[in-house]
Amino acid sequence: MATPRLGLAARRKAMGYSQERLAELLGVTPGTIGRWEQGKSTPEAWLQPRVAKVLGLSVQELIDVLRLGTPAVERADADRLERALANPSKVDLVTVAELRQRVSLLSVRYDAERSTGLLAEAGQALGQTRLLREHARDYRVKRDLLVAEAEASTVMGQFVWDASQRRDHDTAKEHFTAAAEAARRVNDPVLEAVALLRTSYVELYGTENPAEGLVLTERAADVAMGHSDVLTGLAELHSAEAHAMVGERVACERSLGRAQDHFGRISGDEPVVEMFSETQYDRLAGSCYLRLHDATTAQATLERVASRASSRSKSRSIVLANLSLAHIQQRELDNAAAVLHAAIDCVEETWGGGGLKVIFGAARELGPWRKEPVVDQVYDRLFTMMAAS
């Protein structure tokens, strides 16, 4: 018997929404809202960030509300998985769907939580998926388990790289390579493009190899073309950054334009709509203009993002650190220090590897003004943060 989610209904009412109005905002039916609140179904993982935003919650807060009051459902899911692990040759499609849902929730939690706290869950899900896939007999189940393995390998690579503060490039790439291989085995260009795109991030922002990063972003765009405007647009965005890293402004702006075109064509049947954010274009464009030493354009772009991004997220810490760099390039020390403190606030909660890297990069740029009181305070805070980590 389903357990009503009283907290979800209470939150909707507190925001002043009827079921009909909330359904309208989310693009679902009022009956769907009713089933969520009755505990008969759960919002799809890709929709949860949008639900959280409309209800004024963080993604983790929404997850907690959705889980609260459903122990019987969770126990049933756990029992089903335990039975499958005890007799993996009899695993069924329902169990595979549950594993994929777990991986999707881990992915949703990534931006607001420390990856070190998620690694064990991700590793367990990946290990269970591989075990079941090796023993499954039913063709459809085996195929779905390959899809689940591609998804879990991608998430695992993402978490490993972030938890290592973007230092363990090899292990991350091993997971992404495994994900791409699994995706190709089931002929899934969307999953393959995601894995290629994640690998390009390691080359661009880890090893800092723009040539190899560009090869991977272009491959990702080719694979995703015609299947996902979100992925094709993201690949073009990161191609733009690869061009910016070597000072190719014209090529960079062409890629930015192509990305914008693809984002403008996102349709209702987009397979990875959860990977799209309205702030992504400006976030990457701001980073590109920073690399091209156009601090004025970068600042204006990044300020738009900072005003809209979630108050405590890994992506926001990168935005703020880049905004601090834009102020540094313009010799605006007070503004640079103030924004950098805000970036550190985000990192202290999420401990995102990308944010840490850009923050310390900004701190190095402040080196010539080390004796200035506002700069000295930033250095002191960074030393304290690292000592406490």
Short mmCIF file of C-alpha atoms in Angstrom, two decimals:
data_model
loop_
_atom_site.label_atom_id
_atom_site.label_comp_id
_atom_site.label_asym_id
_atom_site.label_seq_id
_atom_site.Cartn_x
_atom_site.Cartn_y
_atom_site.Cartn_z
CA MET A 1 0.00 0.00 0.00
CA ALA A 2 1.37 3.44 -0.97
CA THR A 3 2.25 5.87 1.82
CA PRO A 4 1.14 9.48 1.17
CA ARG A 5 3.91 12.07 0.92
CA LEU A 6 2.38 14.63 3.24
CA GLY A 7 5.52 16.77 3.14
CA LEU A 8 5.34 17.11 -0.64
CA ALA A 9 1.72 18.21 -0.52
CA ALA A 10 2.49 20.63 2.33
CA ARG A 11 5.36 22.18 0.38
CA ARG A 12 3.17 22.66 -2.69
CA LYS A 13 0.52 24.40 -0.61
CA ALA A 14 3.12 26.54 1.17
CA MET A 15 4.28 27.80 -2.24
CA GLY A 16 0.67 28.72 -3.06
CA TYR A 17 0.20 26.17 -5.84
CA SER A 18 -2.81 24.04 -6.56
CA GLN A 19 -2.12 20.63 -8.09
CA GLU A 20 -3.31 22.05 -11.41
CA ARG A 21 -0.96 25.05 -11.27
CA LEU A 22 2.06 22.96 -10.27
CA ALA A 23 1.28 20.53 -13.08
CA GLU A 24 1.13 23.43 -15.54
CA LEU A 25 4.52 24.75 -14.40
CA LEU A 26 6.13 21.32 -14.72
CA GLY A 27 4.46 20.27 -17.96
CA VAL A 28 2.72 17.23 -16.45
CA THR A 29 -0.91 16.38 -15.68
CA PRO A 30 -2.63 17.16 -12.36
CA GLY A 31 -3.11 13.41 -11.98
CA THR A 32 0.65 12.96 -12.03
CA ILE A 33 1.02 15.45 -9.17
CA GLY A 34 -1.66 13.55 -7.27
CA ARG A 35 0.12 10.23 -7.73
CA TRP A 36 3.40 11.77 -6.48
CA GLU A 37 1.69 13.07 -3.37
CA GLN A 38 -0.13 9.78 -2.79
CA GLY A 39 3.18 7.92 -2.96
CA LYS A 40 2.01 5.89 -5.96
CA SER A 41 4.78 7.16 -8.24
CA THR A 42 7.93 9.31 -8.11
CA PRO A 43 9.07 12.15 -10.38
CA GLU A 44 11.51 10.90 -13.00
CA ALA A 45 15.14 11.64 -12.12
CA TRP A 46 15.54 14.04 -15.07
CA LEU A 47 12.51 16.05 -13.88
CA GLN A 48 13.53 16.32 -10.23
CA PRO A 49 15.80 19.38 -10.59
CA ARG A 50 12.88 21.26 -12.20
CA VAL A 51 10.48 20.13 -9.46
CA ALA A 52 12.95 21.25 -6.79
CA LYS A 53 13.36 24.66 -8.41
CA VAL A 54 9.61 25.29 -8.68
CA LEU A 55 9.09 24.24 -5.05
CA GLY A 56 11.98 26.38 -3.81
CA LEU A 57 13.98 23.39 -2.57
CA SER A 58 17.47 22.10 -3.15
CA VAL A 59 17.61 18.80 -5.05
CA GLN A 60 18.69 17.00 -1.87
CA GLU A 61 15.80 18.53 0.08
CA LEU A 62 13.40 17.30 -2.60
CA ILE A 63 14.93 13.82 -2.48
CA ASP A 64 14.46 13.77 1.29
CA VAL A 65 10.80 14.82 0.91
CA LEU A 66 10.21 12.12 -1.70
CA ARG A 67 11.81 9.43 0.45
CA LEU A 68 10.11 10.42 3.67
CA GLY A 69 7.21 8.18 4.59
CA THR A 70 7.91 5.43 2.01
CA PRO A 71 9.80 2.79 4.03
CA ALA A 72 7.66 -0.05 2.68
CA VAL A 73 8.47 0.87 -0.92
CA GLU A 74 12.19 1.21 -0.18
CA ARG A 75 12.24 -2.11 1.68
CA ALA A 76 10.47 -3.85 -1.21
CA ASP A 77 13.02 -2.44 -3.68
CA ALA A 78 15.92 -3.52 -1.44
CA ASP A 79 14.45 -7.01 -1.03
CA ARG A 80 14.03 -7.37 -4.79
CA LEU A 81 17.65 -6.39 -5.41
CA GLU A 82 18.91 -8.72 -2.67
CA ARG A 83 17.03 -11.61 -4.27
CA ALA A 84 18.51 -10.79 -7.67
CA LEU A 85 22.06 -10.61 -6.28
CA ALA A 86 21.55 -13.97 -4.56
CA ASN A 87 20.36 -15.51 -7.86
CA PRO A 88 21.69 -13.20 -10.62
CA SER A 89 20.64 -15.37 -13.54
CA LYS A 90 17.00 -14.61 -12.67
CA VAL A 91 17.34 -10.81 -12.52
CA ASP A 92 14.33 -9.06 -14.08
CA LEU A 93 13.63 -5.75 -15.79
CA VAL A 94 12.05 -4.23 -12.67
CA THR A 95 15.27 -4.75 -10.70
CA VAL A 96 17.32 -3.20 -13.51
CA ALA A 97 15.00 -0.19 -13.52
CA GLU A 98 15.53 0.20 -9.77
CA LEU A 99 19.32 0.12 -10.21
CA ARG A 100 19.13 2.73 -12.94
CA GLN A 101 16.95 4.93 -10.73
CA ARG A 102 19.53 4.73 -7.96
CA VAL A 103 22.27 5.82 -10.34
CA SER A 104 20.10 8.67 -11.63
CA LEU A 105 19.51 9.92 -8.08
CA LEU A 106 23.26 9.82 -7.41
CA SER A 107 23.82 11.93 -10.51
CA VAL A 108 21.19 14.43 -9.36
CA ARG A 109 22.86 14.70 -5.94
CA TYR A 110 26.31 15.33 -7.43
CA ASP A 111 26.17 19.10 -7.76
CA ALA A 112 25.18 19.72 -4.14
CA GLU A 113 27.12 17.03 -2.25
CA ARG A 114 30.72 15.98 -1.72
CA SER A 115 31.73 13.30 -4.20
CA THR A 116 33.70 11.51 -1.48
CA GLY A 117 30.40 10.81 0.27
CA LEU A 118 28.82 9.42 -2.91
CA LEU A 119 31.68 7.21 -4.13
CA ALA A 120 30.77 4.16 -2.07
CA GLU A 121 27.16 4.17 -3.29
CA ALA A 122 28.26 4.66 -6.89
CA GLY A 123 30.86 1.90 -6.66
CA GLN A 124 28.32 -0.48 -5.15
CA ALA A 125 25.77 0.26 -7.89
CA LEU A 126 28.41 -0.27 -10.60
CA GLY A 127 29.60 -3.52 -9.06
CA GLN A 128 26.07 -4.86 -8.70
CA THR A 129 25.23 -3.90 -12.27
CA ARG A 130 28.27 -5.70 -13.68
CA LEU A 131 27.62 -8.82 -11.60
CA LEU A 132 24.02 -9.04 -12.76
CA ARG A 133 24.95 -8.34 -16.38
CA GLU A 134 27.51 -11.16 -16.40
CA HIS A 135 24.92 -13.69 -15.23
CA ALA A 136 21.69 -12.46 -16.82
CA ARG A 137 20.16 -14.81 -19.38
CA ASP A 138 17.24 -12.85 -20.79
CA TYR A 139 18.32 -10.75 -23.82
CA ARG A 140 16.23 -7.71 -22.89
CA VAL A 141 17.49 -7.77 -19.30
CA LYS A 142 21.10 -8.10 -20.42
CA ARG A 143 20.67 -5.19 -22.81
CA ASP A 144 19.15 -2.96 -20.13
CA LEU A 145 21.97 -3.92 -17.78
CA LEU A 146 24.50 -2.75 -20.38
CA VAL A 147 22.66 0.58 -20.47
CA ALA A 148 22.76 0.67 -16.65
CA GLU A 149 26.48 -0.15 -16.73
CA ALA A 150 27.16 2.72 -19.13
CA GLU A 151 25.27 5.10 -16.85
CA ALA A 152 26.94 3.83 -13.66
CA SER A 153 30.44 3.90 -15.21
CA THR A 154 29.92 7.50 -16.30
CA VAL A 155 28.76 8.54 -12.83
CA MET A 156 31.65 6.65 -11.21
CA GLY A 157 34.21 8.37 -13.45
CA GLN A 158 32.67 11.74 -12.65
CA PHE A 159 32.78 11.10 -8.89
CA VAL A 160 36.33 9.68 -8.90
CA TRP A 161 37.68 12.67 -10.78
CA ASP A 162 35.89 15.19 -8.60
CA ALA A 163 36.77 13.44 -5.32
CA SER A 164 40.45 13.42 -6.36
CA GLN A 165 40.18 17.20 -6.88
CA ARG A 166 40.62 16.58 -10.62
CA ARG A 167 43.94 14.78 -10.22
CA ASP A 168 43.12 11.11 -10.92
CA HIS A 169 42.75 11.47 -14.66
CA ASP A 170 43.56 7.86 -15.56
CA THR A 171 40.95 6.19 -13.37
CA ALA A 172 38.28 8.64 -14.48
CA LYS A 173 39.08 7.99 -18.15
CA GLU A 174 39.00 4.22 -17.57
CA HIS A 175 35.43 4.51 -16.31
CA PHE A 176 34.39 6.79 -19.18
CA THR A 177 35.98 4.44 -21.72
CA ALA A 178 34.06 1.52 -20.20
CA ALA A 179 30.86 3.59 -20.40
CA ALA A 180 31.43 4.43 -24.08
CA GLU A 181 32.12 0.78 -24.89
CA ALA A 182 28.95 -0.40 -23.15
CA ALA A 183 26.96 2.29 -24.97
CA ARG A 184 28.32 1.19 -28.34
CA ARG A 185 27.41 -2.42 -27.60
CA VAL A 186 23.75 -1.44 -27.28
CA ASN A 187 24.01 1.11 -30.10
CA ASP A 188 23.08 4.04 -27.83
CA PRO A 189 24.62 7.23 -29.29
CA VAL A 190 23.31 9.40 -26.45
CA LEU A 191 25.10 7.43 -23.73
CA GLU A 192 28.23 7.22 -25.89
CA ALA A 193 28.22 10.98 -26.43
CA VAL A 194 27.87 11.59 -22.68
CA ALA A 195 30.92 9.39 -22.00
CA LEU A 196 32.96 11.13 -24.73
CA LEU A 197 31.98 14.52 -23.39
CA ARG A 198 33.00 13.57 -19.84
CA THR A 199 36.36 12.35 -21.18
CA SER A 200 36.85 15.68 -22.93
CA TYR A 201 36.43 17.47 -19.60
CA VAL A 202 39.37 15.51 -18.19
CA GLU A 203 41.55 16.55 -21.13
CA LEU A 204 40.43 20.18 -21.10
CA TYR A 205 40.34 20.89 -17.37
CA GLY A 206 42.54 18.13 -15.94
CA THR A 207 45.50 17.43 -18.20
CA GLU A 208 44.86 20.81 -19.87
CA ASN A 209 45.35 19.41 -23.34
CA PRO A 210 43.09 21.54 -25.58
CA ALA A 211 44.04 19.67 -28.77
CA GLU A 212 42.94 16.28 -27.41
CA GLY A 213 39.97 17.88 -25.68
CA LEU A 214 38.83 19.36 -29.00
CA VAL A 215 39.10 15.98 -30.73
CA LEU A 216 36.82 14.49 -28.08
CA THR A 217 34.26 17.32 -28.08
CA GLU A 218 34.01 17.11 -31.87
CA ARG A 219 33.53 13.33 -31.67
CA ALA A 220 30.86 13.81 -29.02
CA ALA A 221 29.08 16.36 -31.22
CA ASP A 222 29.20 14.02 -34.23
CA VAL A 223 27.83 11.07 -32.23
CA ALA A 224 25.06 13.15 -30.61
CA MET A 225 24.01 14.95 -33.80
CA GLY A 226 20.40 14.16 -34.63
CA HIS A 227 19.88 12.40 -31.31
CA SER A 228 20.27 15.13 -28.68
CA ASP A 229 20.44 18.89 -29.11
CA VAL A 230 21.47 19.22 -25.46
CA LEU A 231 24.55 17.03 -25.91
CA THR A 232 25.45 18.53 -29.28
CA GLY A 233 25.16 22.01 -27.78
CA LEU A 234 27.28 21.07 -24.75
CA ALA A 235 29.92 19.55 -27.02
CA GLU A 236 30.03 22.79 -29.03
CA LEU A 237 30.32 24.82 -25.81
CA HIS A 238 33.36 22.86 -24.71
CA SER A 239 34.80 23.00 -28.24
CA ALA A 240 34.54 26.77 -27.85
CA GLU A 241 36.58 26.59 -24.65
CA ALA A 242 39.20 24.41 -26.34
CA HIS A 243 39.58 27.09 -29.02
CA ALA A 244 39.70 29.83 -26.36
CA MET A 245 42.49 27.99 -24.52
CA VAL A 246 44.76 28.47 -27.55
CA GLY A 247 43.57 32.01 -28.31
CA GLU A 248 41.38 31.23 -31.33
CA ARG A 249 38.62 33.79 -30.79
CA VAL A 250 36.90 33.47 -34.16
CA ALA A 251 36.67 29.67 -33.92
CA CYS A 252 35.57 29.98 -30.30
CA GLU A 253 32.71 32.33 -31.13
CA ARG A 254 31.60 30.12 -34.02
CA SER A 255 31.32 27.18 -31.62
CA LEU A 256 29.44 29.35 -29.13
CA GLY A 257 27.00 30.30 -31.86
CA ARG A 258 26.44 26.67 -32.86
CA ALA A 259 25.86 25.76 -29.21
CA GLN A 260 23.24 28.49 -28.89
CA ASP A 261 21.51 27.23 -32.04
CA HIS A 262 21.24 23.70 -30.66
CA PHE A 263 20.00 24.89 -27.27
CA GLY A 264 17.33 26.87 -29.08
CA ARG A 265 16.10 23.69 -30.77
CA ILE A 266 15.65 21.57 -27.63
CA SER A 267 12.33 19.73 -27.98
CA GLY A 268 9.97 17.96 -25.61
CA ASP A 269 11.41 14.55 -26.47
CA GLU A 270 15.01 15.52 -25.64
CA PRO A 271 16.55 12.38 -24.06
CA VAL A 272 18.89 14.13 -21.60
CA VAL A 273 17.03 17.33 -20.77
CA GLU A 274 18.30 16.99 -17.18
CA MET A 275 21.81 17.83 -18.41
CA PHE A 276 20.65 21.23 -19.66
CA SER A 277 20.63 24.34 -17.53
CA GLU A 278 19.68 27.85 -18.58
CA THR A 279 22.95 29.11 -17.06
CA GLN A 280 25.27 26.76 -19.00
CA TYR A 281 25.78 28.93 -22.05
CA ASP A 282 26.75 32.04 -20.08
CA ARG A 283 28.90 30.01 -17.67
CA LEU A 284 31.02 28.55 -20.47
CA ALA A 285 30.98 31.72 -22.55
CA GLY A 286 32.26 33.68 -19.54
CA SER A 287 35.07 31.18 -19.08
CA CYS A 288 35.92 31.44 -22.79
CA TYR A 289 36.20 35.22 -22.68
CA LEU A 290 38.38 34.98 -19.59
CA ARG A 291 40.80 32.75 -21.50
CA LEU A 292 40.69 35.23 -24.38
CA HIS A 293 41.62 38.01 -21.90
CA ASP A 294 38.39 39.92 -22.50
CA ALA A 295 37.66 40.50 -18.81
CA THR A 296 34.90 43.05 -19.39
CA THR A 297 32.77 40.68 -21.48
CA ALA A 298 33.57 37.79 -19.15
CA GLN A 299 32.50 39.77 -16.08
CA ALA A 300 29.15 40.82 -17.54
CA THR A 301 28.42 37.25 -18.64
CA LEU A 302 29.45 35.62 -15.36
CA GLU A 303 27.50 38.12 -13.27
CA ARG A 304 24.33 37.04 -15.10
CA VAL A 305 25.07 33.42 -14.20
CA ALA A 306 25.93 34.18 -10.56
CA SER A 307 22.59 35.88 -10.06
CA ARG A 308 20.70 32.77 -11.23
CA ALA A 309 22.82 29.82 -10.10
CA SER A 310 21.94 27.73 -7.03
CA SER A 311 23.34 29.30 -3.87
CA ARG A 312 25.29 26.19 -2.84
CA SER A 313 26.51 24.12 -5.75
CA LYS A 314 29.73 22.96 -7.38
CA SER A 315 28.92 24.80 -10.58
CA ARG A 316 28.32 28.07 -8.71
CA SER A 317 31.73 27.84 -7.03
CA ILE A 318 33.37 27.67 -10.48
CA VAL A 319 31.30 30.61 -11.73
CA LEU A 320 32.26 32.77 -8.75
CA ALA A 321 35.93 31.82 -8.95
CA ASN A 322 35.95 32.75 -12.64
CA LEU A 323 34.17 36.01 -11.84
CA SER A 324 36.91 36.73 -9.31
CA LEU A 325 39.48 36.16 -12.06
CA ALA A 326 37.65 38.68 -14.27
CA HIS A 327 37.95 41.27 -11.47
CA ILE A 328 41.64 40.40 -11.01
CA GLN A 329 42.33 40.94 -14.70
CA GLN A 330 40.83 44.42 -14.27
CA ARG A 331 42.84 45.07 -11.05
CA GLU A 332 39.66 45.29 -8.95
CA LEU A 333 41.09 43.70 -5.81
CA ASP A 334 38.23 44.41 -3.39
CA ASN A 335 35.65 42.94 -5.75
CA ALA A 336 37.90 40.00 -6.58
CA ALA A 337 38.42 39.14 -2.91
CA ALA A 338 34.72 39.48 -2.04
CA VAL A 339 33.64 37.17 -4.85
CA LEU A 340 36.40 34.69 -4.03
CA HIS A 341 35.15 34.48 -0.44
CA ALA A 342 31.69 33.61 -1.80
CA ALA A 343 33.26 30.89 -3.99
CA ILE A 344 35.03 29.46 -0.94
CA ASP A 345 31.67 29.38 0.90
CA CYS A 346 30.34 27.06 -1.82
CA VAL A 347 33.42 24.84 -1.85
CA GLU A 348 33.36 24.38 1.91
CA GLU A 349 29.98 22.65 1.53
CA THR A 350 30.40 20.72 -1.73
CA TRP A 351 34.19 20.31 -1.95
CA GLY A 352 33.97 20.28 -5.74
CA GLY A 353 37.26 19.59 -7.49
CA GLY A 354 36.55 22.08 -10.27
CA GLY A 355 35.77 24.89 -7.85
CA LEU A 356 38.88 24.17 -5.78
CA LYS A 357 41.09 24.25 -8.86
CA VAL A 358 39.75 27.57 -10.12
CA ILE A 359 39.80 29.13 -6.64
CA PHE A 360 43.47 28.28 -6.15
CA GLY A 361 44.17 29.51 -9.67
CA ALA A 362 42.58 32.86 -8.74
CA ALA A 363 44.60 32.94 -5.51
CA ARG A 364 47.81 32.52 -7.51
CA GLU A 365 46.79 35.43 -9.72
CA LEU A 366 46.47 37.53 -6.56
CA GLY A 367 50.08 36.76 -5.65
CA PRO A 368 51.51 40.17 -6.68
CA TRP A 369 49.19 41.81 -4.13
CA ARG A 370 49.89 39.33 -1.34
CA LYS A 371 50.60 42.12 1.18
CA GLU A 372 47.27 43.87 0.59
CA PRO A 373 44.94 43.21 3.58
CA VAL A 374 42.00 41.98 1.44
CA VAL A 375 44.26 39.53 -0.37
CA ASP A 376 45.97 38.41 2.82
CA GLN A 377 42.55 37.53 4.27
CA VAL A 378 41.80 35.32 1.27
CA TYR A 379 45.11 33.48 1.70
CA ASP A 380 44.49 32.99 5.41
CA ARG A 381 41.07 31.54 4.72
CA LEU A 382 42.41 29.14 2.10
CA PHE A 383 45.14 27.90 4.45
CA THR A 384 42.53 27.37 7.20
CA MET A 385 40.20 25.54 4.82
CA MET A 386 42.91 23.17 3.61
CA ALA A 387 44.17 22.50 7.14
CA ALA A 388 40.65 21.53 8.21
CA SER A 389 39.95 19.31 5.20
#
